[in-house]
Coordinates of N, CA and C in Angstrom, one line a residue:
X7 N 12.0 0.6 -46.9 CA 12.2 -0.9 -46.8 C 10.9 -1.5 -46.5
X8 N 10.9 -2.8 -47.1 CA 9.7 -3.2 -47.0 C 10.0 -4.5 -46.3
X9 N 9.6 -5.6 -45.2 CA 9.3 -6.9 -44.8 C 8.4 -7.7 -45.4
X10 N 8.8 -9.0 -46.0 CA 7.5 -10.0 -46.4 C 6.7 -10.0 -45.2
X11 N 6.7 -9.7 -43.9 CA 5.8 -9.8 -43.0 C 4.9 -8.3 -42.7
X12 N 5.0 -7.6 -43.5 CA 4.2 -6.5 -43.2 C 4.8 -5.7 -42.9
X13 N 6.1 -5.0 -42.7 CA 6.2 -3.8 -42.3 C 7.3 -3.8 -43.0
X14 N 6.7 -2.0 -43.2 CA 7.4 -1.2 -44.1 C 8.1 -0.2 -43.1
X15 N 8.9 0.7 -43.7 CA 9.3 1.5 -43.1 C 10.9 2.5 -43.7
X16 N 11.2 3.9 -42.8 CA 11.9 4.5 -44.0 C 12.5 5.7 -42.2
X17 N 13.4 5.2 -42.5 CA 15.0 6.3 -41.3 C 14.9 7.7 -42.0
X18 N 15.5 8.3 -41.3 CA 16.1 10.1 -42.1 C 16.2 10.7 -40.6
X19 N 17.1 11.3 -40.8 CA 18.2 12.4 -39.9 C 17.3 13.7 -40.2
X20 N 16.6 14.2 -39.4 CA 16.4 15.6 -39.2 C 17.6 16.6 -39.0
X21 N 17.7 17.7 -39.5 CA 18.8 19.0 -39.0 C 17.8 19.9 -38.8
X22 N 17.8 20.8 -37.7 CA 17.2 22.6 -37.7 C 18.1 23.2 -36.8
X23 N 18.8 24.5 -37.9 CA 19.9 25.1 -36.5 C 20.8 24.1 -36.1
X24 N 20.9 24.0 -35.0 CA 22.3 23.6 -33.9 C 21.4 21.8 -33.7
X25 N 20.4 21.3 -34.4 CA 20.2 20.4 -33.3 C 19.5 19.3 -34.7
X26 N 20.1 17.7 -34.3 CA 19.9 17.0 -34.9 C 18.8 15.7 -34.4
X27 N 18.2 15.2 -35.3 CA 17.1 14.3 -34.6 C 17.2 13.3 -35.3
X28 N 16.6 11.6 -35.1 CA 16.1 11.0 -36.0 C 14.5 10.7 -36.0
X29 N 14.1 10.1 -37.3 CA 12.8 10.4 -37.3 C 12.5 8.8 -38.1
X30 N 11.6 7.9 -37.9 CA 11.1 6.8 -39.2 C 9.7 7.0 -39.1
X31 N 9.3 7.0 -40.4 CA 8.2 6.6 -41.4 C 8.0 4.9 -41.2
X32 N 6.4 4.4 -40.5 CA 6.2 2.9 -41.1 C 5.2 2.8 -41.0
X33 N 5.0 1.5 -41.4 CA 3.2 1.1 -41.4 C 3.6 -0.2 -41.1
X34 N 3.0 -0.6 -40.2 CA 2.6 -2.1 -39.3 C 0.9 -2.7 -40.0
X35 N 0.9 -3.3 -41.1 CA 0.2 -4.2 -41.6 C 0.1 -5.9 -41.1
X36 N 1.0 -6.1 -39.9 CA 1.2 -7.7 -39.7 C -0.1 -8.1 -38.9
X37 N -1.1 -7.0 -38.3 CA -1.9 -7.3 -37.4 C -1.5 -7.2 -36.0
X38 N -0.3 -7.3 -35.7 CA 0.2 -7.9 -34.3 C 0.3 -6.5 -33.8
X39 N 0.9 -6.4 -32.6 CA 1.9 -5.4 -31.6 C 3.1 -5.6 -32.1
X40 N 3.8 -4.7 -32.2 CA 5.6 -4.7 -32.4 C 6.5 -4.1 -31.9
X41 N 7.2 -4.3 -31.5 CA 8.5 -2.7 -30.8 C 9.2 -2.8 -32.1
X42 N 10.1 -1.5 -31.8 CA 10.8 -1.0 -32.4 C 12.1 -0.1 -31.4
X43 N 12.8 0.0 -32.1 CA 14.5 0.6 -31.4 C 14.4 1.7 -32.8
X44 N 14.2 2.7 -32.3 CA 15.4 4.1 -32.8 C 16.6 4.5 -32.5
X45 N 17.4 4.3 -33.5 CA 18.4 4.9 -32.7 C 19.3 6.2 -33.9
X46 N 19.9 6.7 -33.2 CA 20.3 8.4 -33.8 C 21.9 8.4 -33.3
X47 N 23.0 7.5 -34.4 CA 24.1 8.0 -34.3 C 24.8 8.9 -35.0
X48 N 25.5 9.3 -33.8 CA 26.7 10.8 -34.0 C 27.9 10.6 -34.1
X49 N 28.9 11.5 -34.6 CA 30.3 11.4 -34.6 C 30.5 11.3 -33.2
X50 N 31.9 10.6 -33.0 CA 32.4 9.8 -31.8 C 31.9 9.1 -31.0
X51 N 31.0 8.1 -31.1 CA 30.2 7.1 -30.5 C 28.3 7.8 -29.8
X52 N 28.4 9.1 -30.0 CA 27.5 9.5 -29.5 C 25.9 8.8 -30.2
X53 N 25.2 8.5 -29.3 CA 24.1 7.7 -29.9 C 22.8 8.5 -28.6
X54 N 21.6 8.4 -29.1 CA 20.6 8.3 -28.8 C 19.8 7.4 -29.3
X55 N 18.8 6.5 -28.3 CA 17.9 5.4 -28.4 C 16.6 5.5 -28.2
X56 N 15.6 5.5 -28.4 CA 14.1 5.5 -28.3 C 13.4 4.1 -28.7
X57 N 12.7 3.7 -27.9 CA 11.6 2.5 -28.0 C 10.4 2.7 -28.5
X58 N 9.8 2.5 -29.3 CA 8.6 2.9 -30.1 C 7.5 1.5 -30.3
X59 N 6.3 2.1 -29.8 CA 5.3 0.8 -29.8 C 4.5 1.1 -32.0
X60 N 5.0 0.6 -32.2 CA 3.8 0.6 -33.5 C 3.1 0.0 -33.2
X61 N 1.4 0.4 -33.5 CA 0.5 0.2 -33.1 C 0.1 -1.4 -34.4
X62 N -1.4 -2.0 -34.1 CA -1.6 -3.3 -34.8 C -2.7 -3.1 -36.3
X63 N -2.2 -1.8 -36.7 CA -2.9 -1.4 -38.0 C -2.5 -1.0 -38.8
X64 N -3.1 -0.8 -40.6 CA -2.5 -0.6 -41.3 C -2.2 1.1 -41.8
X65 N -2.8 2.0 -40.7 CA -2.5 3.3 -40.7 C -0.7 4.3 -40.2
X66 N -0.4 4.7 -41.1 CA 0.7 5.2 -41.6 C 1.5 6.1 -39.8
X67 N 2.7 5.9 -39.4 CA 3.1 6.3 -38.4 C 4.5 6.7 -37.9
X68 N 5.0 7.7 -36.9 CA 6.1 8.3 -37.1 C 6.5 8.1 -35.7
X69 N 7.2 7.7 -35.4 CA 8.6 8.1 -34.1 C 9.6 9.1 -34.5
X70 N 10.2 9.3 -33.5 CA 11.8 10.6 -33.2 C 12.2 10.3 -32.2
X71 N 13.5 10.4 -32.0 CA 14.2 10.5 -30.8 C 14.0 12.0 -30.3
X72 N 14.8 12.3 -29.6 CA 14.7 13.5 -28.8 C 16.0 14.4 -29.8
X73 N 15.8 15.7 -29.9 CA 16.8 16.6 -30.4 C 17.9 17.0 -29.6
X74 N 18.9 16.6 -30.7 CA 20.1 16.8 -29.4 C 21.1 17.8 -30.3
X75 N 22.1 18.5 -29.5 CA 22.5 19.3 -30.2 C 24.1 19.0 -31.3
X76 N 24.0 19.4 -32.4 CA 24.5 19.1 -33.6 C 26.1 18.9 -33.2
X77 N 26.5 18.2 -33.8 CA 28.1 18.2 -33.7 C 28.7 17.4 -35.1
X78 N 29.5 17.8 -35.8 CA 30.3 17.1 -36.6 C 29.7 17.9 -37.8
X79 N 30.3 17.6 -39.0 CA 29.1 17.9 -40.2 C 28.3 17.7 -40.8
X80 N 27.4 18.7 -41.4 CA 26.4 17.9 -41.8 C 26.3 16.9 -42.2
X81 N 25.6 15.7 -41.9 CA 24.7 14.3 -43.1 C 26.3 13.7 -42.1
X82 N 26.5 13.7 -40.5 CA 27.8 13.3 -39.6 C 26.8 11.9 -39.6
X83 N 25.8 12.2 -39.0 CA 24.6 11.7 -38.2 C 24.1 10.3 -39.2
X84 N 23.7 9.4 -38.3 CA 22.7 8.1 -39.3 C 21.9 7.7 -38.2
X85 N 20.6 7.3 -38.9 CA 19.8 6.5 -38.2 C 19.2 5.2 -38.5
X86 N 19.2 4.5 -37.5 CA 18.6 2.9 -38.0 C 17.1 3.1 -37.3
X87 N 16.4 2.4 -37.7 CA 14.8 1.7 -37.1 C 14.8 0.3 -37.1
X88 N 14.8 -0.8 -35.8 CA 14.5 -1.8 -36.2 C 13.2 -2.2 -35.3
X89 N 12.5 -3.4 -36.1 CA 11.8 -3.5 -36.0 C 11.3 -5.0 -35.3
X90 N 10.9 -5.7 -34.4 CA 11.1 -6.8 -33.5 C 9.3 -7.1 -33.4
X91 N 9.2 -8.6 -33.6 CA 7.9 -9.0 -33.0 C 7.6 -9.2 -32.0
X92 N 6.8 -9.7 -31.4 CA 6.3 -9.6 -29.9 C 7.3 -10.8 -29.3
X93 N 6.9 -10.9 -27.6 CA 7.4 -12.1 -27.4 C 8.8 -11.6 -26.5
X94 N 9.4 -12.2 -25.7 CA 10.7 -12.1 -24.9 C 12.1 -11.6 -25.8
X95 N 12.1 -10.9 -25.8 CA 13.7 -9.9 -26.4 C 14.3 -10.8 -26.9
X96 N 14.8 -11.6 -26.1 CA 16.2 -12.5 -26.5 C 15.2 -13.5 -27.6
X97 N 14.1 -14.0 -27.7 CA 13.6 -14.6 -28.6 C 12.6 -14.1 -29.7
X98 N 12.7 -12.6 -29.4 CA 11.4 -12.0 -30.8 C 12.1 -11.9 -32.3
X99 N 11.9 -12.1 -33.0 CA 12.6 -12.0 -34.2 C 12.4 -11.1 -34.9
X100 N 13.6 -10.4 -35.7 CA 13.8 -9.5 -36.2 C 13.0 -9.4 -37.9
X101 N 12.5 -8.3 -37.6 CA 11.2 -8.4 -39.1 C 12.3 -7.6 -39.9
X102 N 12.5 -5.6 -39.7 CA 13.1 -5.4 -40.3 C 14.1 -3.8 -39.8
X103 N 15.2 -4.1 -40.8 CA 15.7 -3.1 -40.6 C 15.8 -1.7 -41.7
X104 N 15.8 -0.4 -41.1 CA 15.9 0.3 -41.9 C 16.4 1.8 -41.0
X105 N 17.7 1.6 -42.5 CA 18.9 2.8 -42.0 C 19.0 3.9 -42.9
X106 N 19.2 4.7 -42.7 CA 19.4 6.2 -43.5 C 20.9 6.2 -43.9
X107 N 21.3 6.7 -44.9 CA 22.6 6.6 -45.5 C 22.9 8.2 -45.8
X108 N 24.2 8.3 -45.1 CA 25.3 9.4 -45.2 C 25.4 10.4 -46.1
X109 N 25.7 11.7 -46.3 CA 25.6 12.6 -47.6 C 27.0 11.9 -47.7
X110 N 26.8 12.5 -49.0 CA 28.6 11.4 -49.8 C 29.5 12.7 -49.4
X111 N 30.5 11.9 -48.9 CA 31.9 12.5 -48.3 C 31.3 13.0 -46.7
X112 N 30.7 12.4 -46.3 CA 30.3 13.0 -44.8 C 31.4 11.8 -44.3
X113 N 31.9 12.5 -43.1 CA 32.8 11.6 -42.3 C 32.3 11.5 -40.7
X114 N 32.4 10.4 -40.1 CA 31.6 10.5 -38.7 C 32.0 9.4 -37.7

């Protein structure tokens, strides 16, 4: 996924063995500082969250949440990355989002 404001960016669900992760791909071209929200949901509400600083350049960059151990079946798992400008939470604006999509027939 790409932002008219500079940032690109690309979700995917890791698997190895027993334990599942999420992972995004982006590039922060806006100049600025940005946060970002990882998050890594699981069958039955289970979620993991990670805060990620992308840095103010146009060099290519990765976050992950932490590996947690697998439950449901495979492609159970989705991840979103979103992406926030600077500035007070309740007022930063949302640049972009980008979600990973389900193996077909996965249920979760």
């Amino acid at each position: 996924m790409v932002a008219p404001e500079g940032v690109e960016a690309q979700s995917c669900v890791m698997a190895r063995g027993n334990t599942v992760w999420a992972r995004v791909y982006y590039r922060n071209t806006t100049g600025e500082e940005l946060r970002s929200v990882l998050t890594l949901m699981g069958p039955g509400g289970r979620t993991v969250e990670l805060h990620c600083a992308p840095a103010a350049h146009d060099e290519p960059g990765t976050c992950e949440t932490p590996r947690i151990p697998a439950s449901g079946t495979p492609g159970s798992a989705t991840a979103i990355a979103e992406f926030m400008g600077a500035g007070p939470v309740e007022e930063a604006p949302l640049l972009l989002r980008a979600g990973s999509e389900r193996a077909p027939g996965a249920r979760g």
